[in-house]
Short mmCIF file of C-alpha atoms in Angstrom, two decimals:
data_model
loop_
_atom_site.label_atom_id
_atom_site.label_comp_id
_atom_site.label_asym_id
_atom_site.label_seq_id
_atom_site.Cartn_x
_atom_site.Cartn_y
_atom_site.Cartn_z
CA MET A 968 44.42 5.44 -3.35
CA LEU A 969 44.81 4.56 -7.07
CA ASP A 970 46.32 1.16 -7.35
CA ARG A 971 49.74 0.79 -8.82
CA GLY A 972 48.62 -0.96 -11.92
CA PHE A 973 46.22 1.84 -12.88
CA ALA A 974 48.81 4.29 -12.06
CA LEU A 975 51.09 2.55 -14.60
CA LEU A 976 48.33 2.16 -17.26
CA TYR A 977 47.38 5.79 -16.87
CA GLU A 978 51.13 6.98 -17.15
CA ALA A 979 51.62 4.79 -20.38
CA THR A 980 48.26 5.90 -22.08
CA VAL A 981 47.16 9.44 -21.08
CA ASN A 982 49.77 11.30 -19.05
CA ASP A 983 51.29 13.06 -21.99
CA ARG A 984 48.16 14.45 -23.30
CA VAL A 985 47.94 18.03 -21.70
CA LEU A 986 47.55 20.18 -24.65
CA ASP A 987 47.67 23.83 -25.03
CA PHE A 988 44.26 25.57 -25.53
CA GLU A 989 44.38 25.82 -29.48
CA GLN A 990 45.56 22.31 -29.76
CA ALA A 991 42.72 20.98 -27.42
CA LEU A 992 40.18 22.94 -29.27
CA THR A 993 41.54 21.66 -32.62
CA GLU A 994 41.18 18.06 -31.37
CA VAL A 995 37.59 18.43 -30.34
CA LEU A 996 36.69 20.07 -33.67
CA ARG A 997 38.58 17.47 -35.56
CA HIS A 998 36.46 14.73 -33.83
CA ALA A 999 33.27 16.66 -34.16
CA SER A 1000 33.62 17.24 -37.86
CA GLY A 1001 33.49 13.35 -38.17
CA VAL A 1002 30.23 13.04 -36.30
CA SER A 1003 27.47 11.61 -38.35
CA ARG A 1004 24.29 13.50 -38.66
CA PRO A 1005 21.63 12.34 -36.32
CA ALA A 1006 18.29 10.61 -37.55
CA LYS A 1007 15.41 12.95 -38.45
CA ALA A 1008 12.56 13.43 -35.91
CA PRO A 1009 9.80 10.79 -36.77
CA GLN A 1010 7.50 13.44 -38.15
CA PRO A 1011 7.79 17.12 -39.22
CA ILE A 1012 7.47 19.44 -36.29
CA ALA A 1013 5.01 22.52 -36.13
CA LEU A 1014 6.77 25.64 -37.17
CA ASN A 1015 6.36 27.41 -33.82
CA ASN A 1016 7.73 24.37 -31.90
CA THR A 1017 11.07 24.26 -33.86
CA LEU A 1018 12.98 27.00 -32.03
CA ARG A 1019 16.57 25.79 -31.25
CA ARG A 1020 15.98 22.71 -33.33
CA VAL A 1021 18.40 21.84 -36.30
CA LEU A 1022 17.06 21.59 -39.82
CA ALA A 1023 17.18 18.12 -41.26
CA GLU A 1024 16.20 19.26 -44.77
CA PRO A 1025 16.58 22.73 -46.57
CA VAL A 1026 13.61 25.17 -46.74
CA ARG A 1027 12.97 26.18 -50.25
CA ALA A 1028 11.20 29.20 -51.79
CA GLU A 1029 7.88 28.09 -52.92
CA ARG A 1030 7.52 31.18 -55.14
CA ASP A 1031 9.71 34.23 -56.10
CA GLN A 1032 10.74 36.37 -53.04
CA PRO A 1033 9.42 39.04 -53.42
CA PRO A 1034 6.70 37.90 -55.90
CA PHE A 1035 6.49 41.36 -57.38
CA ARG A 1036 8.49 44.47 -57.72
CA ARG A 1037 8.24 45.98 -54.39
CA SER A 1038 8.41 49.57 -53.21
CA THR A 1039 10.74 50.12 -50.20
CA ARG A 1040 9.48 53.73 -49.57
CA ASP A 1041 6.37 55.81 -49.33
CA GLY A 1042 6.28 58.07 -52.26
CA TYR A 1043 5.54 57.94 -55.96
CA ALA A 1044 6.17 55.35 -58.64
CA VAL A 1045 7.70 57.45 -61.56
CA ARG A 1046 9.76 57.15 -64.74
CA SER A 1047 13.34 58.14 -63.69
CA ALA A 1048 13.77 59.92 -67.27
CA ASP A 1049 10.94 62.23 -66.28
CA ILE A 1050 12.76 63.16 -63.09
CA ALA A 1051 16.03 63.67 -65.02
CA ALA A 1052 14.21 66.05 -67.29
CA GLY A 1053 12.62 68.02 -64.38
CA ARG A 1054 9.08 67.43 -65.79
CA ASP A 1055 5.92 68.09 -63.76
CA LEU A 1056 4.10 64.82 -63.36
CA ARG A 1057 0.43 64.08 -63.35
CA VAL A 1058 -0.63 61.95 -60.29
CA LEU A 1059 -3.19 59.16 -61.50
CA GLY A 1060 -4.12 57.60 -58.21
CA SER A 1061 -2.61 55.65 -55.47
CA VAL A 1062 -1.67 51.85 -54.60
CA ARG A 1063 -1.12 50.65 -51.04
CA ALA A 1064 0.35 47.36 -49.67
CA GLY A 1065 -1.93 44.51 -50.08
CA ASP A 1066 -3.36 45.85 -53.44
CA ARG A 1067 -2.31 46.57 -56.85
CA TRP A 1068 -2.46 49.24 -59.45
CA ARG A 1069 -5.52 48.53 -61.73
CA GLY A 1070 -4.79 51.17 -64.27
CA ASP A 1071 -2.72 51.16 -67.45
CA ALA A 1072 1.05 51.15 -67.39
CA LEU A 1073 2.52 54.59 -66.76
CA ARG A 1074 3.52 56.87 -69.65
CA ASP A 1075 5.72 59.73 -69.80
CA GLY A 1076 4.75 62.53 -67.36
CA GLU A 1077 2.73 60.28 -65.11
CA ALA A 1078 3.02 58.97 -61.66
CA VAL A 1079 1.22 56.96 -59.01
CA GLU A 1080 1.26 57.50 -55.23
CA ILE A 1081 2.64 54.42 -53.58
CA MET A 1082 3.14 53.06 -50.13
CA THR A 1083 5.86 50.88 -48.68
CA GLY A 1084 5.44 47.23 -49.58
CA ALA A 1085 3.09 47.86 -52.48
CA PRO A 1086 3.53 46.53 -55.85
CA VAL A 1087 5.15 48.98 -58.40
CA PRO A 1088 2.91 49.78 -61.38
CA ASP A 1089 4.11 48.73 -64.87
CA GLY A 1090 5.75 51.50 -66.88
CA SER A 1091 7.45 52.96 -63.68
CA ASP A 1092 11.16 52.29 -63.02
CA ALA A 1093 11.75 54.10 -59.65
CA VAL A 1094 10.02 55.33 -56.53
CA LEU A 1095 10.47 58.98 -55.65
CA MET A 1096 10.46 59.36 -51.80
CA VAL A 1097 7.61 61.44 -50.57
CA GLU A 1098 10.04 63.83 -48.59
CA HIS A 1099 11.63 64.36 -51.85
CA THR A 1100 8.69 65.68 -53.78
CA LEU A 1101 6.87 69.12 -54.38
CA THR A 1102 3.13 68.83 -54.60
CA GLY A 1103 0.12 71.10 -54.98
CA ALA A 1104 0.47 71.75 -51.31
CA ASP A 1105 3.82 73.45 -51.93
CA GLU A 1106 4.11 76.98 -53.02
CA LEU A 1107 5.93 76.10 -56.28
CA LEU A 1108 2.95 73.97 -57.41
CA ARG A 1109 0.03 75.40 -55.49
CA ALA A 1110 -1.77 76.35 -58.74
CA ALA A 1111 -1.33 72.70 -59.95
CA PRO A 1112 -3.54 70.31 -57.90
CA GLY A 1113 -2.80 66.59 -58.69
CA ARG A 1114 0.58 67.20 -60.07
CA LEU A 1115 4.13 66.89 -58.62
CA ARG A 1116 7.78 67.28 -59.30
CA ALA A 1117 11.09 66.47 -57.64
CA ALA A 1118 12.51 68.60 -55.18
CA PRO A 1119 15.14 70.97 -56.55
CA GLY A 1120 18.47 69.23 -57.26
CA ARG A 1121 16.96 65.72 -56.48
CA MET A 1122 17.90 63.04 -58.93
CA LEU A 1123 16.74 59.52 -59.28
CA ALA A 1124 18.33 56.50 -60.79
CA ALA A 1125 16.35 53.69 -62.58
CA GLY A 1126 15.59 50.91 -59.96
CA GLU A 1127 15.92 53.14 -57.00
CA ASN A 1128 13.77 52.23 -53.97
CA ILE A 1129 12.54 49.15 -55.80
CA VAL A 1130 13.30 45.50 -54.87
CA PRO A 1131 12.92 43.54 -58.14
CA ARG A 1132 10.96 40.39 -58.30
CA GLY A 1133 12.95 37.30 -57.16
CA ALA A 1134 15.70 39.50 -55.84
CA GLU A 1135 15.77 37.74 -52.47
CA ALA A 1136 15.03 34.20 -53.93
CA ARG A 1137 13.85 32.55 -57.00
CA LYS A 1138 11.16 29.83 -56.73
CA GLY A 1139 12.75 26.56 -55.67
CA ALA A 1140 15.94 28.18 -54.28
CA GLU A 1141 17.31 27.06 -50.96
CA VAL A 1142 16.77 29.82 -48.59
CA ILE A 1143 17.64 27.94 -45.33
CA PRO A 1144 20.06 25.08 -45.48
CA ALA A 1145 19.97 21.92 -43.64
CA GLY A 1146 22.17 22.15 -40.52
CA ARG A 1147 21.00 25.51 -39.51
CA VAL A 1148 19.55 26.31 -36.03
CA VAL A 1149 16.09 27.47 -36.21
CA GLY A 1150 15.81 30.93 -34.65
CA ALA A 1151 13.30 33.83 -35.07
CA ALA A 1152 14.62 34.87 -38.47
CA GLU A 1153 14.45 31.29 -39.83
CA VAL A 1154 10.78 31.02 -38.53
CA ALA A 1155 9.90 34.23 -40.18
CA LEU A 1156 11.44 33.07 -43.54
CA ALA A 1157 9.93 29.67 -43.31
CA ALA A 1158 6.39 31.18 -42.61
CA ALA A 1159 6.99 33.40 -45.68
CA CYS A 1160 7.38 30.30 -47.79
CA GLY A 1161 4.34 28.68 -46.53
CA ARG A 1162 5.99 26.10 -44.31
CA SER A 1163 3.74 25.36 -41.36
CA HIS A 1164 5.93 22.39 -40.22
CA LEU A 1165 9.73 21.51 -40.49
CA GLU A 1166 11.82 18.64 -40.90
CA VAL A 1167 14.38 18.69 -37.87
CA PHE A 1168 17.02 16.30 -36.50
CA GLU A 1169 16.28 14.32 -33.31
CA ARG A 1170 17.95 15.96 -30.24
CA PRO A 1171 20.94 13.87 -28.97
CA LYS A 1172 20.72 12.35 -25.53
CA VAL A 1173 23.18 13.67 -23.16
CA ALA A 1174 24.02 11.93 -19.67
CA ILE A 1175 25.17 14.26 -17.08
CA ILE A 1176 26.90 12.98 -13.98
CA ALA A 1177 27.97 15.07 -11.07
CA THR A 1178 30.31 13.55 -8.80
CA GLY A 1179 31.55 14.13 -5.27
CA ASP A 1180 30.80 13.32 -1.60
CA GLU A 1181 30.24 16.83 -0.82
CA LEU A 1182 27.11 17.24 -3.15
CA VAL A 1183 23.56 17.02 -2.17
CA GLU A 1184 20.49 17.51 -4.27
CA LEU A 1185 18.29 20.73 -4.00
CA ASP A 1186 15.59 19.25 -1.76
CA ALA A 1187 18.13 18.12 0.80
CA VAL A 1188 19.32 20.44 3.71
CA PRO A 1189 23.20 20.56 3.27
CA GLU A 1190 25.54 20.12 6.28
CA PRO A 1191 28.02 23.03 6.73
CA TRP A 1192 30.64 21.00 4.84
CA GLN A 1193 28.26 20.05 1.88
CA ILE A 1194 27.02 21.93 -1.25
CA ARG A 1195 24.04 21.64 -3.49
CA ASN A 1196 24.57 19.97 -7.02
CA SER A 1197 24.31 23.26 -9.04
CA ASN A 1198 26.70 21.82 -11.71
CA GLY A 1199 24.24 19.10 -12.72
CA HIS A 1200 21.48 21.71 -13.29
CA ALA A 1201 23.78 24.13 -14.97
CA LEU A 1202 24.97 21.38 -17.33
CA GLN A 1203 21.40 20.37 -18.08
CA ALA A 1204 20.65 24.07 -18.86
CA LEU A 1205 23.67 24.40 -21.07
CA VAL A 1206 22.91 21.22 -22.89
CA ASP A 1207 19.30 22.18 -23.44
CA GLU A 1208 20.37 25.68 -24.45
CA GLU A 1209 22.49 24.07 -27.10
CA GLY A 1210 19.65 21.76 -28.46
CA GLY A 1211 20.43 18.52 -26.71
CA PHE A 1212 18.26 16.60 -24.42
CA GLY A 1213 20.04 16.39 -21.06
CA GLU A 1214 19.37 13.71 -18.44
CA ARG A 1215 20.84 14.43 -15.01
CA LEU A 1216 21.72 10.93 -13.42
CA GLN A 1217 21.97 10.34 -9.63
CA ILE A 1218 25.03 12.04 -8.02
CA ALA A 1219 28.03 9.63 -8.01
CA ARG A 1220 29.94 9.36 -4.89
CA ASP A 1221 33.60 9.29 -4.64
CA ASN A 1222 33.92 5.54 -5.00
CA ARG A 1223 34.42 3.17 -7.77
CA GLU A 1224 30.96 1.17 -7.44
CA ASP A 1225 28.92 4.49 -7.85
CA LEU A 1226 30.97 5.71 -10.77
CA ILE A 1227 30.89 2.23 -12.47
CA GLU A 1228 27.09 2.25 -12.08
CA ARG A 1229 26.55 5.79 -13.31
CA ILE A 1230 29.17 5.62 -16.29
CA SER A 1231 27.67 2.30 -17.41
CA ARG A 1232 24.21 4.05 -17.81
CA GLY A 1233 26.01 7.12 -19.22
CA THR A 1234 27.67 5.12 -22.09
CA MET A 1235 24.08 4.42 -23.37
CA ALA A 1236 23.77 8.17 -24.38
CA ASP A 1237 25.08 9.89 -27.41
CA LEU A 1238 27.24 12.13 -25.15
CA LEU A 1239 28.37 11.67 -21.63
CA ILE A 1240 29.46 14.76 -19.38
CA LEU A 1241 31.10 14.17 -16.08
CA SER A 1242 31.53 16.91 -13.54
CA GLY A 1243 34.31 16.57 -10.71
CA GLY A 1244 36.73 13.81 -10.19
CA VAL A 1245 39.07 14.31 -13.01
CA SER A 1246 42.12 15.46 -11.08
CA MET A 1247 44.74 13.15 -9.65
CA GLY A 1248 43.67 13.39 -6.00
CA LYS A 1249 43.19 10.57 -3.61
CA TYR A 1250 39.51 10.08 -4.44
CA ASP A 1251 39.46 11.03 -8.27
CA PHE A 1252 38.29 7.68 -9.83
CA VAL A 1253 36.72 9.00 -12.88
CA GLU A 1254 39.42 8.35 -15.29
CA GLN A 1255 40.37 4.90 -13.82
CA VAL A 1256 36.63 3.64 -14.23
CA LEU A 1257 36.56 5.11 -17.82
CA LEU A 1258 39.54 3.05 -18.61
CA GLU A 1259 38.09 -0.03 -17.19
CA PHE A 1260 35.26 0.59 -19.75
CA GLY A 1261 37.57 0.58 -22.58
CA ALA A 1262 38.01 4.31 -22.86
CA GLU A 1263 40.33 6.25 -25.32
CA PHE A 1264 41.60 9.52 -24.18
CA PHE A 1265 42.24 12.28 -26.79
CA PHE A 1266 43.46 14.56 -24.09
CA THR A 1267 43.51 14.83 -20.29
CA GLY A 1268 44.15 18.35 -19.57
CA ALA A 1269 44.25 21.84 -21.41
CA GLN A 1270 46.59 24.70 -20.64
CA ILE A 1271 43.69 26.85 -19.58
CA LYS A 1272 42.68 28.49 -16.30
CA PRO A 1273 39.96 27.63 -15.07
CA GLY A 1274 39.61 24.23 -16.39
CA LYS A 1275 43.16 22.65 -16.78
CA PRO A 1276 42.15 19.18 -15.70
CA VAL A 1277 39.52 18.79 -18.47
CA VAL A 1278 39.36 15.21 -20.14
CA PHE A 1279 38.09 14.31 -23.65
CA GLY A 1280 37.79 10.89 -25.03
CA ARG A 1281 35.38 8.15 -26.25
CA VAL A 1282 34.12 4.89 -24.78
CA PRO A 1283 32.42 2.09 -26.36
CA LYS A 1284 28.61 2.65 -26.47
CA ARG A 1285 26.45 0.27 -24.61
CA ILE A 1286 23.08 -1.27 -25.59
CA ALA A 1287 20.34 -0.26 -23.06
CA VAL A 1288 19.10 -3.81 -22.70
CA PRO A 1289 21.23 -6.29 -24.69
CA ARG A 1290 19.77 -9.74 -25.67
CA GLU A 1291 21.32 -12.78 -24.25
CA ASP A 1292 22.67 -13.64 -27.65
CA GLU A 1293 24.55 -10.23 -28.08
CA PRO A 1294 27.31 -8.26 -26.48
CA PRO A 1295 26.45 -5.25 -24.47
CA TRP A 1296 28.51 -2.98 -26.83
CA THR A 1297 26.89 -1.57 -30.05
CA GLY A 1298 30.29 -1.15 -31.99
CA ALA A 1299 29.69 2.68 -31.71
CA TRP A 1300 31.35 5.00 -29.48
CA THR A 1301 29.92 7.55 -26.94
CA CYS A 1302 32.27 10.73 -26.61
CA PHE A 1303 32.80 11.88 -23.07
CA PHE A 1304 34.02 14.99 -21.27
CA GLY A 1305 35.30 15.02 -17.70
CA LEU A 1306 35.00 18.56 -16.43
CA PRO A 1307 36.51 20.08 -13.16
CA GLY A 1308 34.14 20.39 -10.48
CA ASN A 1309 34.24 24.08 -9.81
CA PRO A 1310 31.26 25.61 -11.41
CA VAL A 1311 32.96 28.32 -13.43
CA SER A 1312 35.41 25.71 -14.76
CA THR A 1313 32.47 23.66 -15.66
CA GLU A 1314 30.93 26.47 -17.67
CA VAL A 1315 34.18 27.59 -19.47
CA CYS A 1316 35.08 23.87 -20.44
CA PHE A 1317 31.55 23.30 -21.58
CA ARG A 1318 31.51 26.39 -23.82
CA LEU A 1319 34.85 25.89 -25.31
CA PHE A 1320 34.95 22.00 -25.69
CA VAL A 1321 31.60 20.26 -25.04
CA ALA A 1322 29.52 22.71 -26.89
CA PRO A 1323 31.13 22.11 -30.30
CA MET A 1324 30.89 18.33 -30.08
CA LEU A 1325 27.13 18.66 -28.91
CA ARG A 1326 26.33 21.00 -31.80
CA ALA A 1327 27.86 18.44 -34.25
CA LEU A 1328 25.66 15.75 -32.55
CA CYS A 1329 22.62 17.98 -33.07
CA GLY A 1330 23.53 18.06 -36.87
CA ARG A 1331 24.70 21.73 -36.92
CA THR A 1332 27.06 22.77 -39.48
CA GLU A 1333 28.47 25.79 -37.40
CA ILE A 1334 30.00 24.34 -34.21
CA ALA A 1335 33.01 26.45 -33.15
CA PRO A 1336 32.91 28.57 -29.99
CA ARG A 1337 31.82 32.15 -30.64
CA PHE A 1338 34.47 34.96 -30.08
CA ILE A 1339 34.46 38.67 -30.51
CA GLU A 1340 36.95 41.40 -30.20
CA ALA A 1341 36.36 44.08 -27.56
CA ARG A 1342 38.54 46.84 -25.86
CA LEU A 1343 39.58 46.33 -22.26
CA ALA A 1344 37.70 48.91 -20.07
CA ALA A 1345 40.51 48.83 -17.37
CA ASP A 1346 43.86 47.64 -16.80
CA VAL A 1347 44.16 43.85 -15.99
CA ASN A 1348 47.20 42.53 -14.00
CA CYS A 1349 46.70 38.88 -13.56
CA GLY A 1350 48.27 37.22 -16.60
CA MET A 1351 49.77 33.69 -16.27
CA ARG A 1352 51.68 31.05 -18.36
CA VAL A 1353 48.39 29.40 -19.41
CA THR A 1354 45.51 31.09 -21.27
CA ARG A 1355 42.86 32.37 -18.82
CA PHE A 1356 39.12 32.81 -19.16
CA LEU A 1357 37.74 35.45 -16.81
CA PRO A 1358 34.01 36.14 -16.08
CA ALA A 1359 33.38 39.55 -17.67
CA ILE A 1360 30.85 42.06 -18.59
CA VAL A 1361 30.70 43.02 -22.35
CA GLU A 1362 29.20 46.52 -22.81
CA SER A 1363 28.71 48.32 -26.14
CA ASP A 1364 27.58 51.69 -27.36
CA TRP A 1365 27.58 53.27 -30.80
CA LYS A 1366 31.35 53.72 -30.81
CA GLN A 1367 32.93 50.58 -29.51
CA VAL A 1368 32.47 47.21 -27.78
CA SER A 1369 34.29 47.10 -24.38
CA VAL A 1370 34.88 44.26 -21.69
CA ARG A 1371 35.80 44.41 -18.04
CA PRO A 1372 36.42 41.43 -15.74
CA VAL A 1373 33.87 40.91 -13.03
CA PRO A 1374 35.68 40.91 -9.38
CA TRP A 1375 35.62 37.32 -8.36
CA GLN A 1376 37.01 34.88 -5.57
CA GLY A 1377 38.12 32.22 -8.07
CA SER A 1378 36.39 29.37 -10.17
CA GLY A 1379 33.96 28.53 -7.41
CA ASP A 1380 32.40 31.94 -7.45
CA LEU A 1381 28.78 31.25 -8.68
CA ALA A 1382 27.65 34.83 -7.95
CA ALA A 1383 30.38 36.48 -9.96
CA ASN A 1384 29.64 34.14 -12.82
CA ALA A 1385 26.00 35.15 -12.79
CA ARG A 1386 26.97 38.91 -12.89
CA ALA A 1387 29.03 38.21 -16.08
CA ASN A 1388 27.78 37.84 -19.61
CA ALA A 1389 30.92 36.61 -21.21
CA PHE A 1390 34.51 35.56 -20.50
CA VAL A 1391 37.46 37.59 -21.46
CA VAL A 1392 40.48 35.65 -22.90
CA LEU A 1393 44.03 36.60 -21.45
CA PRO A 1394 46.69 34.83 -23.58
CA GLY A 1395 49.37 32.98 -21.75
CA GLY A 1396 52.76 34.68 -21.17
CA VAL A 1397 51.65 38.12 -20.66
CA GLN A 1398 51.50 39.57 -17.18
CA SER A 1399 49.46 42.62 -17.52
CA PHE A 1400 46.92 44.14 -19.96
CA ALA A 1401 46.46 47.91 -20.43
CA ALA A 1402 43.07 49.64 -20.71
CA GLY A 1403 42.13 50.10 -24.45
CA GLU A 1404 43.81 46.90 -25.72
CA SER A 1405 41.92 44.74 -28.04
CA MET A 1406 40.97 41.36 -26.34
CA ARG A 1407 39.21 38.19 -27.36
CA VAL A 1408 35.96 37.45 -25.76
CA LEU A 1409 34.29 34.15 -25.53
CA LEU A 1410 30.46 34.76 -25.73
CA ARG A 1411 27.87 32.91 -23.94
#
């Protein structure tokens, strides 16, 4: 059992720090906003290897984007005044993407056939879409090959169907800011700017400790009373998904010696995540050992379900191999999260609280959890005093986005969690929710 001295210390230092959901999230975001940017990677990374990495320097346009007046439609480059006057136009030739018009600037009564993406010839100020024209193939102009006019009633404004030069970005302008996660859109834009390599931040190192006598590793055959260490692997996947570098440490058994050794190693990382052992049970020693390492607790619970026993704090960061003439502490801190051991609780708490801190440690500027609004697809009658996060399926069509909870057996139900693609949020203090109500949804 917990010794009396620890019980008194715990009560004096952390027992009153169970926060409601919004307070807990605000506390995490407050600390995350104060995190220093990580160091840059030792050298620029090849563009196609930068997915999910965070930009350490902005990407700038190396020329105007687009570098010429670009047609957005297949059709004809014309003078809008000619269309307004209803004139028949003489077609001088054509220009396609990847080429340019080599003739003179267009004059009154002239047009050039043009393809999407091609440079617009000088002298023209609009592009008439091909489906809005009459040509010699049409009955009205059958006797006039090489000529065209706008379809009856069709008007055309100056600049229509043309993207001006530099409208997307001027040369030297910042097009992707530092702190942005590189995705497919960023790769495309960087490639358009001629960037074969990008400066990115180093990935923060995250120590992952799963605790519990009931756990075995994947290559072991579990006894009937044992379970495999799914949380360790899930957390590593979640860390990697957010751009960190996850390291699973050996399972910590429910004793002080194991926890001291694992936490000692974990405090060398940039972030420490523990799974299990954070309640006040007979064999829950995590918080006791953290206190012995000099931990400061920011909260020791949140009014949510699943996930109420979640713990957030910081502990002095250790040097991996200190010299004899220096202390083992760096003067810096390692933030830690203690997550409940049930797997759905683990994921909910990670996405709500751990992910924002990890994003900040990666150097990202957008760190908050992602929520959307969706309509309930069916009645829900399981409200509680605390905020609930239920595994759910978000579906969408052209008309609306809907969400329906997945039937489950509680926060240990891995199969139900895998069937879900989000978590529907049920505010505390409401017993039932009717189909059609607008609900907040936590995205994965």
